Amino acid sequence: MPDRRALITGITGQDGSFLARLLLEKGYRVYGLVRRLSSPNLSNIATILDQIELIDGDLMDPSSLNEALKKSDPSEIYNLAAQSFVGASFTQPVLTGEITGLGALRLLEATRTHAPTARFYQAASSEMFGHVDREPQDESTPFHPRSPYGVAKVYAYWACVNYREAYSMFVSNGILFNHESTIRGIEFVTRKISDGVARIVTGQANQIVLGNLDARRDWGYAPDYVDLMWRMLQSSKPDDFVGATGESHSVKEFVQEAFRVAGIEDWEAHIKLDPKFNRPSEVYNLRGNAAKAERELGWKPRTRFAELVGMMVAADVARLQTTRDARAG
Ligand code: NAP
Ligand code: GDD
């Protein structure tokens, strides 16, 4: 087997840590770009630290990207790093544009210079569709982003298409709909709900404070989606693919299911609404059609909504019970 070497930006995040495990299982040498923080944030990759190589760098800093490419000499590059929280993009729009938009361009440019034959995956997003005029959304649906994050992802998407067309580089956009897991960042609504329900179950809280309960999302399971990323780079040609379950649910349905699996009947008594969690411009409804990924890459998501909610709630309850028992004991 040829030497397979992958560079992952965003390796400390949800998707990066699942992707690193998948690539290790497949026999890759895995390199991860990590930025300097005042306290290291390596918990998601703690159990594989001895199997991967971390390289210091930041999507804001071109010289660090050049060095990372020279050190890792990758055959595949997965650009997962971003300021990925839509809510924060309204309060830090320029930073989001710098990292999530221009950051992708900096990495493309470093790739063109130092690893022009490497295959490049860009973490594009269903948030690019934004204010949708049709349902479900697929690769031909027009973009109408509704947040500085969405705008930055559209910029990065077109930069990738441009490098593919201008320089014949193997660059592919994965237009992925929301995907979650037990290690989802705590500020995203699914994890905020599973963690909140677990706090109620373990007697540490009585309420979850949320924004718009009517927003609908196509929620899948992150490990299914990193498999799609990998498949996209094994294809014979670069292209853009939607990854989605084809099912949408409201935030309210997520809340109801989370309380149901926890055995709490009166969910409404535990939910408080606060407009501070509403977005200046909301994305009301996303539902994807991943037929192209199934047809051309043989990809299908395996985890459905109820299973996802159940696993997230169970993991948070177990985690909080363990910490409570440790404190008590
Ligand atoms: P995440 O958990 O928020 O991870 C983001 C990663 O980016 C972290 O490793 C973070 O490092 C890194 N990062 C942030 N700023 C950086 C910088 N300036 N330089 C280098 N690294 C930086 O996000 P995720 O859910 O895994 O998502 C992965 C990618 O897919 C993101 O690009 C996201 O926008 C996109 N996406 C996600 C979804 C989804 O539903 N999860 C759907 C569509 C697209 P630190 O640990 O140092 O913060
Ligand atoms: N975060 C959050 N917190 N969202 C809330 C809350 C709350 O208290 N209450 C309601 N919501 C609604 C938001 O308004 C939004 O409509 C929906 O829940 C989902 O919000 P998030 O979980 O923050 O995710 P997102 O859809 O905005 O963005 C995620 O998915 C994108 C793909 O479509 C992120 O992972 C992005 O990085 C990703 O690109």
GROMACS .gro file of C-alpha atoms and ligand atoms in nm:
model
  416
    1MET     CA    1   0.000   0.000   0.000
    2PRO     CA    2   0.140   0.346  -0.086
    3ASP     CA    3   0.237   0.573   0.202
    4ARG     CA    4  -0.090   0.743   0.300
    5ARG     CA    5  -0.040   1.062   0.496
    6ALA     CA    6  -0.318   1.293   0.606
    7LEU     CA    7  -0.305   1.642   0.751
    8ILE     CA    8  -0.615   1.738   0.950
    9THR     CA    9  -0.681   2.099   1.053
   10GLY     CA   10  -0.931   2.117   1.341
   11ILE     CA   11  -0.813   1.781   1.479
   12THR     CA   12  -0.906   1.885   1.836
   13GLY     CA   13  -1.270   1.945   1.739
   14GLN     CA   14  -1.561   1.702   1.713
   15ASP     CA   15  -1.514   1.595   1.350
   16GLY     CA   16  -1.135   1.614   1.352
   17SER     CA   17  -1.105   1.368   1.637
   18PHE     CA   18  -1.346   1.117   1.476
   19LEU     CA   19  -1.171   1.152   1.141
   20ALA     CA   20  -0.827   1.099   1.298
   21ARG     CA   21  -0.949   0.768   1.447
   22LEU     CA   22  -1.100   0.657   1.115
   23LEU     CA   23  -0.778   0.733   0.925
   24LEU     CA   24  -0.561   0.557   1.185
   25GLU     CA   25  -0.781   0.246   1.148
   26LYS     CA   26  -0.720   0.265   0.772
   27GLY     CA   27  -0.343   0.275   0.821
   28TYR     CA   28  -0.275   0.645   0.754
   29ARG     CA   29  -0.003   0.848   0.916
   30VAL     CA   30  -0.207   1.125   1.074
   31TYR     CA   31  -0.082   1.481   1.130
   32GLY     CA   32  -0.293   1.740   1.309
   33LEU     CA   33  -0.259   2.116   1.304
   34VAL     CA   34  -0.310   2.266   1.651
   35ARG     CA   35  -0.312   2.631   1.746
   36ARG     CA   36  -0.157   2.773   2.058
   37LEU     CA   37  -0.409   2.821   2.341
   38SER     CA   38  -0.340   2.934   2.698
   39SER     CA   39  -0.447   2.589   2.815
   40PRO     CA   40  -0.427   2.298   2.570
   41ASN     CA   41  -0.755   2.159   2.442
   42LEU     CA   42  -0.659   1.800   2.364
   43SER     CA   43  -0.934   1.607   2.545
   44ASN     CA   44  -1.100   1.476   2.226
   45ILE     CA   45  -0.772   1.326   2.103
   46ALA     CA   46  -0.623   1.228   2.442
   47THR     CA   47  -0.648   0.854   2.373
   48ILE     CA   48  -0.471   0.872   2.034
   49LEU     CA   49  -0.198   1.126   2.113
   50ASP     CA   50   0.072   0.859   2.090
   51GLN     CA   51  -0.045   0.757   1.741
   52ILE     CA   52  -0.061   1.099   1.573
   53GLU     CA   53   0.177   1.385   1.517
   54LEU     CA   54   0.070   1.736   1.614
   55ILE     CA   55   0.208   2.037   1.431
   56ASP     CA   56   0.180   2.390   1.571
   57GLY     CA   57  -0.003   2.626   1.339
   58ASP     CA   58  -0.301   2.848   1.286
   59LEU     CA   59  -0.525   2.919   0.986
   60MET     CA   60  -0.452   3.288   1.052
   61ASP     CA   61  -0.081   3.241   0.991
   62PRO     CA   62   0.038   3.151   0.639
   63SER     CA   63   0.397   3.069   0.733
   64SER     CA   64   0.279   2.810   0.987
   65LEU     CA   65   0.064   2.648   0.715
   66ASN     CA   66   0.360   2.634   0.478
   67GLU     CA   67   0.567   2.464   0.748
   68ALA     CA   68   0.286   2.221   0.834
   69LEU     CA   69   0.261   2.111   0.472
   70LYS     CA   70   0.638   2.069   0.441
   71LYS     CA   71   0.655   1.866   0.765
   72SER     CA   72   0.359   1.639   0.692
   73ASP     CA   73   0.402   1.605   0.313
   74PRO     CA   74   0.039   1.488   0.296
   75SER     CA   75  -0.140   1.290   0.027
   76GLU     CA   76  -0.473   1.409   0.174
   77ILE     CA   77  -0.562   1.734   0.352
   78TYR     CA   78  -0.883   1.776   0.550
   79ASN     CA   79  -0.959   2.140   0.630
   80LEU     CA   80  -1.196   2.111   0.927
   81ALA     CA   81  -1.069   2.409   1.128
   82ALA     CA   82  -1.311   2.699   1.162
   83GLN     CA   83  -1.482   2.936   1.400
   84SER     CA   84  -1.775   2.698   1.369
   85PHE     CA   85  -2.040   2.843   1.601
   86VAL     CA   86  -2.302   3.041   1.406
   87GLY     CA   87  -2.411   3.238   1.715
   88ALA     CA   88  -2.057   3.364   1.781
   89SER     CA   89  -2.020   3.469   1.418
   90PHE     CA   90  -2.268   3.752   1.480
   91THR     CA   91  -2.060   3.893   1.766
   92GLN     CA   92  -1.719   3.817   1.604
   93PRO     CA   93  -1.792   3.852   1.232
   94VAL     CA   94  -1.446   3.965   1.121
   95LEU     CA   95  -1.266   3.690   1.314
   96THR     CA   96  -1.507   3.436   1.166
   97GLY     CA   97  -1.439   3.569   0.816
   98GLU     CA   98  -1.064   3.554   0.879
   99ILE     CA   99  -1.058   3.195   1.007
  100THR     CA  100  -1.354   3.027   0.837
  101GLY     CA  101  -1.332   3.211   0.503
  102LEU     CA  102  -0.980   3.343   0.441
  103GLY     CA  103  -0.830   3.059   0.648
  104ALA     CA  104  -0.940   2.811   0.381
  105LEU     CA  105  -0.785   3.029   0.111
  106ARG     CA  106  -0.455   3.048   0.304
  107LEU     CA  107  -0.448   2.669   0.326
  108LEU     CA  108  -0.533   2.630  -0.043
  109GLU     CA  109  -0.250   2.866  -0.134
  110ALA     CA  110  -0.003   2.680   0.091
  111THR     CA  111  -0.121   2.355  -0.069
  112ARG     CA  112  -0.075   2.493  -0.421
  113THR     CA  113   0.284   2.585  -0.332
  114HIS     CA  114   0.396   2.286  -0.124
  115ALA     CA  115   0.162   1.992  -0.195
  116PRO     CA  116  -0.012   2.062  -0.528
  117THR     CA  117  -0.099   1.697  -0.590
  118ALA     CA  118  -0.251   1.638  -0.245
  119ARG     CA  119  -0.627   1.580  -0.232
  120PHE     CA  120  -0.803   1.857  -0.039
  121TYR     CA  121  -1.132   1.826   0.154
  122GLN     CA  122  -1.310   2.148   0.255
  123ALA     CA  123  -1.567   2.139   0.537
  124ALA     CA  124  -1.846   2.331   0.365
  125SER     CA  125  -2.186   2.359   0.531
  126SER     CA  126  -2.562   2.347   0.483
  127GLU     CA  127  -2.557   2.685   0.657
  128MET     CA  128  -2.457   2.818   0.311
  129PHE     CA  129  -2.812   2.742   0.189
  130GLY     CA  130  -2.951   2.959   0.469
  131HIS     CA  131  -3.280   3.111   0.359
  132VAL     CA  132  -3.392   2.822   0.141
  133ASP     CA  133  -3.637   2.841  -0.148
  134ARG     CA  134  -3.678   2.465  -0.192
  135GLU     CA  135  -3.677   2.142   0.003
  136PRO     CA  136  -3.482   1.920   0.026
  137GLN     CA  137  -3.156   2.099  -0.056
  138ASP     CA  138  -2.895   1.938  -0.281
  139GLU     CA  139  -2.577   2.032  -0.469
  140SER     CA  140  -2.776   2.251  -0.713
  141THR     CA  141  -2.963   2.456  -0.449
  142PRO     CA  142  -2.863   2.827  -0.453
  143PHE     CA  143  -2.682   2.972  -0.154
  144HIS     CA  144  -2.840   3.246   0.058
  145PRO     CA  145  -2.633   3.253   0.379
  146ARG     CA  146  -2.792   3.410   0.687
  147SER     CA  147  -2.492   3.458   0.917
  148PRO     CA  148  -2.133   3.582   0.897
  149TYR     CA  149  -2.040   3.215   0.941
  150GLY     CA  150  -2.251   3.114   0.640
  151VAL     CA  151  -2.105   3.398   0.433
  152ALA     CA  152  -1.751   3.288   0.523
  153LYS     CA  153  -1.829   2.927   0.428
  154VAL     CA  154  -1.964   3.042   0.089
  155TYR     CA  155  -1.638   3.233   0.031
  156ALA     CA  156  -1.434   2.922   0.119
  157TYR     CA  157  -1.657   2.703  -0.101
  158TRP     CA  158  -1.598   2.920  -0.409
  159ALA     CA  159  -1.226   2.951  -0.333
  160CYS     CA  160  -1.211   2.570  -0.347
  161VAL     CA  161  -1.403   2.555  -0.675
  162ASN     CA  162  -1.170   2.821  -0.815
  163TYR     CA  163  -0.851   2.632  -0.718
  164ARG     CA  164  -0.997   2.320  -0.877
  165GLU     CA  165  -1.071   2.505  -1.201
  166ALA     CA  166  -0.769   2.736  -1.213
  167TYR     CA  167  -0.495   2.494  -1.107
  168SER     CA  168  -0.654   2.152  -1.173
  169MET     CA  169  -0.609   2.068  -0.804
  170PHE     CA  170  -0.808   1.785  -0.641
  171VAL     CA  171  -1.029   1.999  -0.416
  172SER     CA  172  -1.373   1.884  -0.298
  173ASN     CA  173  -1.640   2.054  -0.085
  174GLY     CA  174  -1.845   1.841   0.157
  175ILE     CA  175  -2.171   2.033   0.205
  176LEU     CA  176  -2.260   1.867   0.532
  177PHE     CA  177  -2.580   1.915   0.726
  178ASN     CA  178  -2.570   1.927   1.107
  179HIS     CA  179  -2.400   1.629   1.267
  180GLU     CA  180  -2.369   1.572   1.636
  181SER     CA  181  -2.223   1.327   1.888
  182THR     CA  182  -2.151   1.280   2.257
  183ILE     CA  183  -1.849   1.513   2.215
  184ARG     CA  184  -2.040   1.790   2.036
  185GLY     CA  185  -1.939   2.138   2.162
  186ILE     CA  186  -2.155   2.234   2.459
  187GLU     CA  187  -2.291   2.556   2.301
  188PHE     CA  188  -2.460   2.379   2.009
  189VAL     CA  189  -2.830   2.323   2.070
  190THR     CA  190  -2.830   1.941   2.070
  191ARG     CA  191  -2.555   1.911   2.330
  192LYS     CA  192  -2.697   2.200   2.531
  193ILE     CA  193  -3.021   2.003   2.550
  194SER     CA  194  -2.865   1.662   2.628
  195ASP     CA  195  -2.640   1.818   2.892
  196GLY     CA  196  -2.934   2.018   3.032
  197VAL     CA  197  -3.157   1.711   3.057
  198ALA     CA  198  -2.873   1.522   3.227
  199ARG     CA  199  -2.834   1.805   3.481
  200ILE     CA  200  -3.205   1.782   3.558
  201VAL     CA  201  -3.191   1.401   3.589
  202THR     CA  202  -2.896   1.424   3.828
  203GLY     CA  203  -3.054   1.703   4.034
  204GLN     CA  204  -2.802   1.972   3.939
  205ALA     CA  205  -3.046   2.201   3.756
  206ASN     CA  206  -3.416   2.242   3.694
  207GLN     CA  207  -3.430   2.435   3.366
  208ILE     CA  208  -3.280   2.465   3.020
  209VAL     CA  209  -3.286   2.813   2.867
  210LEU     CA  210  -3.322   2.813   2.488
  211GLY     CA  211  -3.401   3.037   2.190
  212ASN     CA  212  -3.607   2.945   1.883
  213LEU     CA  213  -3.773   2.605   1.936
  214ASP     CA  214  -3.930   2.605   1.587
  215ALA     CA  215  -3.605   2.595   1.386
  216ARG     CA  216  -3.572   2.267   1.195
  217ARG     CA  217  -3.246   2.085   1.122
  218ASP     CA  218  -3.136   1.766   0.948
  219TRP     CA  219  -2.937   1.612   1.235
  220GLY     CA  220  -2.703   1.317   1.173
  221TYR     CA  221  -2.425   1.141   1.365
  222ALA     CA  222  -2.069   1.276   1.322
  223PRO     CA  223  -1.885   0.941   1.276
  224ASP     CA  224  -2.111   0.864   0.976
  225TYR     CA  225  -2.013   1.200   0.823
  226VAL     CA  226  -1.634   1.166   0.859
  227ASP     CA  227  -1.667   0.845   0.656
  228LEU     CA  228  -1.821   1.057   0.378
  229MET     CA  229  -1.525   1.300   0.397
  230TRP     CA  230  -1.284   1.012   0.344
  231ARG     CA  231  -1.490   0.861   0.060
  232MET     CA  232  -1.492   1.196  -0.121
  233LEU     CA  233  -1.112   1.197  -0.137
  234GLN     CA  234  -1.099   0.835  -0.266
  235SER     CA  235  -1.315   0.924  -0.566
  236SER     CA  236  -1.160   0.930  -0.915
  237LYS     CA  237  -1.233   1.303  -0.953
  238PRO     CA  238  -1.283   1.605  -0.726
  239ASP     CA  239  -1.644   1.716  -0.678
  240ASP     CA  240  -1.889   1.862  -0.427
  241PHE     CA  241  -2.130   1.646  -0.226
  242VAL     CA  242  -2.416   1.698   0.017
  243GLY     CA  243  -2.414   1.484   0.333
  244ALA     CA  244  -2.750   1.460   0.510
  245THR     CA  245  -3.005   1.217   0.654
  246GLY     CA  246  -3.302   1.351   0.451
  247GLU     CA  247  -3.505   1.391   0.772
  248SER     CA  248  -3.567   1.715   0.956
  249HIS     CA  249  -3.682   1.777   1.313
  250SER     CA  250  -3.751   2.092   1.512
  251VAL     CA  251  -3.554   2.196   1.819
  252LYS     CA  252  -3.877   2.132   2.010
  253GLU     CA  253  -3.886   1.772   1.884
  254PHE     CA  254  -3.527   1.727   1.998
  255VAL     CA  255  -3.622   1.859   2.342
  256GLN     CA  256  -3.928   1.630   2.363
  257GLU     CA  257  -3.732   1.321   2.262
  258ALA     CA  258  -3.449   1.402   2.505
  259PHE     CA  259  -3.689   1.436   2.799
  260ARG     CA  260  -3.879   1.125   2.687
  261VAL     CA  261  -3.571   0.902   2.688
  262ALA     CA  262  -3.472   1.044   3.027
  263GLY     CA  263  -3.814   0.941   3.163
  264ILE     CA  264  -3.931   1.299   3.241
  265GLU     CA  265  -4.289   1.360   3.129
  266ASP     CA  266  -4.351   1.731   3.175
  267TRP     CA  267  -4.078   1.877   2.950
  268GLU     CA  268  -4.247   2.218   2.924
  269ALA     CA  269  -4.201   2.277   3.297
  270HIS     CA  270  -3.824   2.262   3.244
  271ILE     CA  271  -3.787   2.486   2.938
  272LYS     CA  272  -3.747   2.862   2.957
  273LEU     CA  273  -3.722   3.082   2.647
  274ASP     CA  274  -3.480   3.373   2.630
  275PRO     CA  275  -3.462   3.593   2.319
  276LYS     CA  276  -3.089   3.639   2.376
  277PHE     CA  277  -3.047   3.298   2.210
  278ASN     CA  278  -3.236   3.410   1.897
  279ARG     CA  279  -3.019   3.499   1.598
  280PRO     CA  280  -3.042   3.835   1.418
  281SER     CA  281  -3.126   3.637   1.104
  282GLU     CA  282  -3.231   3.276   1.151
  283VAL     CA  283  -3.207   2.970   0.928
  284TYR     CA  284  -3.553   2.823   0.979
  285ASN     CA  285  -3.545   2.497   0.794
  286LEU     CA  286  -3.276   2.268   0.658
  287ARG     CA  287  -3.327   1.922   0.509
  288GLY     CA  288  -3.077   1.765   0.273
  289ASN     CA  289  -3.085   1.523  -0.017
  290ALA     CA  290  -2.769   1.309  -0.022
  291ALA     CA  291  -2.868   1.099  -0.325
  292LYS     CA  292  -2.552   1.200  -0.516
  293ALA     CA  293  -2.324   1.078  -0.233
  294GLU     CA  294  -2.515   0.750  -0.219
  295ARG     CA  295  -2.509   0.701  -0.596
  296GLU     CA  296  -2.146   0.798  -0.660
  297LEU     CA  297  -1.971   0.713  -0.332
  298GLY     CA  298  -2.195   0.442  -0.183
  299TRP     CA  299  -2.243   0.659   0.128
  300LYS     CA  300  -2.550   0.639   0.350
  301PRO     CA  301  -2.592   0.770   0.704
  302ARG     CA  302  -2.656   0.484   0.945
  303THR     CA  303  -2.773   0.662   1.261
  304ARG     CA  304  -3.126   0.802   1.283
  305PHE     CA  305  -3.269   1.081   1.497
  306ALA     CA  306  -3.406   0.886   1.798
  307GLU     CA  307  -3.086   0.680   1.829
  308LEU     CA  308  -2.874   0.997   1.818
  309VAL     CA  309  -3.078   1.174   2.087
  310GLY     CA  310  -3.076   0.861   2.306
  311MET     CA  311  -2.701   0.818   2.284
  312MET     CA  312  -2.630   1.187   2.362
  313VAL     CA  313  -2.859   1.195   2.666
  314ALA     CA  314  -2.728   0.862   2.799
  315ALA     CA  315  -2.365   0.978   2.768
  316ASP     CA  316  -2.429   1.307   2.949
  317VAL     CA  317  -2.626   1.138   3.227
  318ALA     CA  318  -2.347   0.882   3.275
  319ARG     CA  319  -2.081   1.156   3.275
  320LEU     CA  320  -2.261   1.372   3.531
  321GLN     CA  321  -2.346   1.074   3.752
  322THR     CA  322  -1.980   0.975   3.758
  323THR     CA  323  -1.862   1.324   3.856
  324ARG     CA  324  -2.139   1.352   4.119
  325ASP     CA  325  -2.051   1.009   4.265
  326ALA     CA  326  -1.679   1.098   4.265
  327ARG     CA  327  -1.756   1.419   4.457
  328ALA     CA  328  -1.979   1.234   4.704
  329GLY     CA  329  -1.737   0.944   4.753
  330NAP     P1  330  -1.551   2.222   1.613
  330NAP     O1  331  -1.575   2.108   1.707
  330NAP     O2  332  -1.590   2.359   1.654
  330NAP     O3  333  -1.394   2.222   1.578
  330NAP     C1  334  -1.334   2.333   1.516
  330NAP     C2  335  -1.185   2.309   1.511
  330NAP     O4  336  -1.123   2.421   1.446
  330NAP     C3  337  -1.115   2.296   1.649
  330NAP     O5  338  -1.019   2.195   1.642
  330NAP     C4  339  -1.049   2.431   1.666
  330NAP     O6  340  -0.935   2.427   1.749
  330NAP     C5  341  -1.006   2.458   1.522
  330NAP     N1  342  -0.975   2.599   1.498
  330NAP     C6  343  -1.051   2.708   1.524
  330NAP     N2  344  -0.988   2.819   1.487
  330NAP     C7  345  -0.868   2.782   1.436
  330NAP     C8  346  -0.757   2.852   1.382
  330NAP     N3  347  -0.754   2.985   1.372
  330NAP     N4  348  -0.650   2.781   1.336
  330NAP     C9  349  -0.650   2.645   1.348
  330NAP     N5  350  -0.751   2.573   1.402
  330NAP    C10  351  -0.858   2.641   1.444
  330NAP     O7  352  -1.621   2.195   1.473
  330NAP     P2  353  -1.679   2.055   1.412
  330NAP     O8  354  -1.821   2.042   1.452
  330NAP     O9  355  -1.583   1.947   1.437
  330NAP    O10  356  -1.683   2.092   1.257
  330NAP    C11  357  -1.569   2.069   1.174
  330NAP    C12  358  -1.580   2.155   1.050
  330NAP    O11  359  -1.699   2.123   0.978
  330NAP    C13  360  -1.589   2.305   1.078
  330NAP    O12  361  -1.524   2.371   0.973
  330NAP    C14  362  -1.738   2.334   1.072
  330NAP    O13  363  -1.760   2.469   1.038
  330NAP    C15  364  -1.780   2.239   0.962
  330NAP     N6  365  -1.917   2.189   0.969
  330NAP    C16  366  -1.964   2.131   1.082
  330NAP    C17  367  -2.092   2.078   1.083
  330NAP    C18  368  -2.147   2.013   1.206
  330NAP    O14  369  -2.270   1.999   1.216
  330NAP     N7  370  -2.065   1.971   1.301
  330NAP    C19  371  -2.172   2.085   0.967
  330NAP    C20  372  -2.119   2.144   0.853
  330NAP    C21  373  -1.991   2.194   0.852
  330NAP     P3  374  -0.939   2.458   1.909
  330NAP    O15  375  -0.962   2.324   1.972
  330NAP    O16  376  -0.806   2.515   1.934
  330NAP    O17  377  -1.054   2.552   1.932
  331GDD     N1  378  -2.689   2.707   1.987
  331GDD     C1  379  -2.816   2.727   2.020
  331GDD     N2  380  -2.848   2.755   2.150
  331GDD     N3  381  -2.910   2.716   1.923
  331GDD     C2  382  -3.039   2.733   1.959
  331GDD     C3  383  -3.079   2.760   2.090
  331GDD     C4  384  -2.978   2.773   2.190
  331GDD     O1  385  -3.005   2.800   2.307
  331GDD     N4  386  -3.214   2.767   2.093
  331GDD     C5  387  -3.257   2.745   1.970
  331GDD     N5  388  -3.152   2.725   1.886
  331GDD     C6  389  -3.159   2.701   1.740
  331GDD     C7  390  -3.071   2.796   1.659
  331GDD     O2  391  -3.135   2.923   1.645
  331GDD     C8  392  -3.062   2.717   1.528
  331GDD     O3  393  -3.175   2.744   1.448
  331GDD     C9  394  -3.067   2.571   1.573
  331GDD     O4  395  -3.110   2.573   1.711
  331GDD    C10  396  -2.934   2.497   1.563
  331GDD     O5  397  -2.833   2.576   1.625
  331GDD     P1  398  -2.685   2.518   1.650
  331GDD     O6  399  -2.692   2.389   1.723
  331GDD     O7  400  -2.605   2.627   1.712
  331GDD     O8  401  -2.633   2.481   1.504
  331GDD     P2  402  -2.640   2.557   1.364
  331GDD     O9  403  -2.740   2.486   1.279
  331GDD    O10  404  -2.657   2.703   1.382
  331GDD    O11  405  -2.493   2.534   1.307
  331GDD    C11  406  -2.434   2.403   1.309
  331GDD    O12  407  -2.465   2.335   1.189
  331GDD    C12  408  -2.411   2.395   1.070
  331GDD    C13  409  -2.457   2.307   0.952
  331GDD    O13  410  -2.583   2.350   0.909
  331GDD    C14  411  -2.282   2.421   1.327
  331GDD    O14  412  -2.226   2.294   1.350
  331GDD    C15  413  -2.219   2.481   1.204
  331GDD    O15  414  -2.076   2.479   1.220
  331GDD    C16  415  -2.258   2.395   1.084
  331GDD    O16  416  -2.202   2.447   0.965
   0.00000   0.00000   0.00000
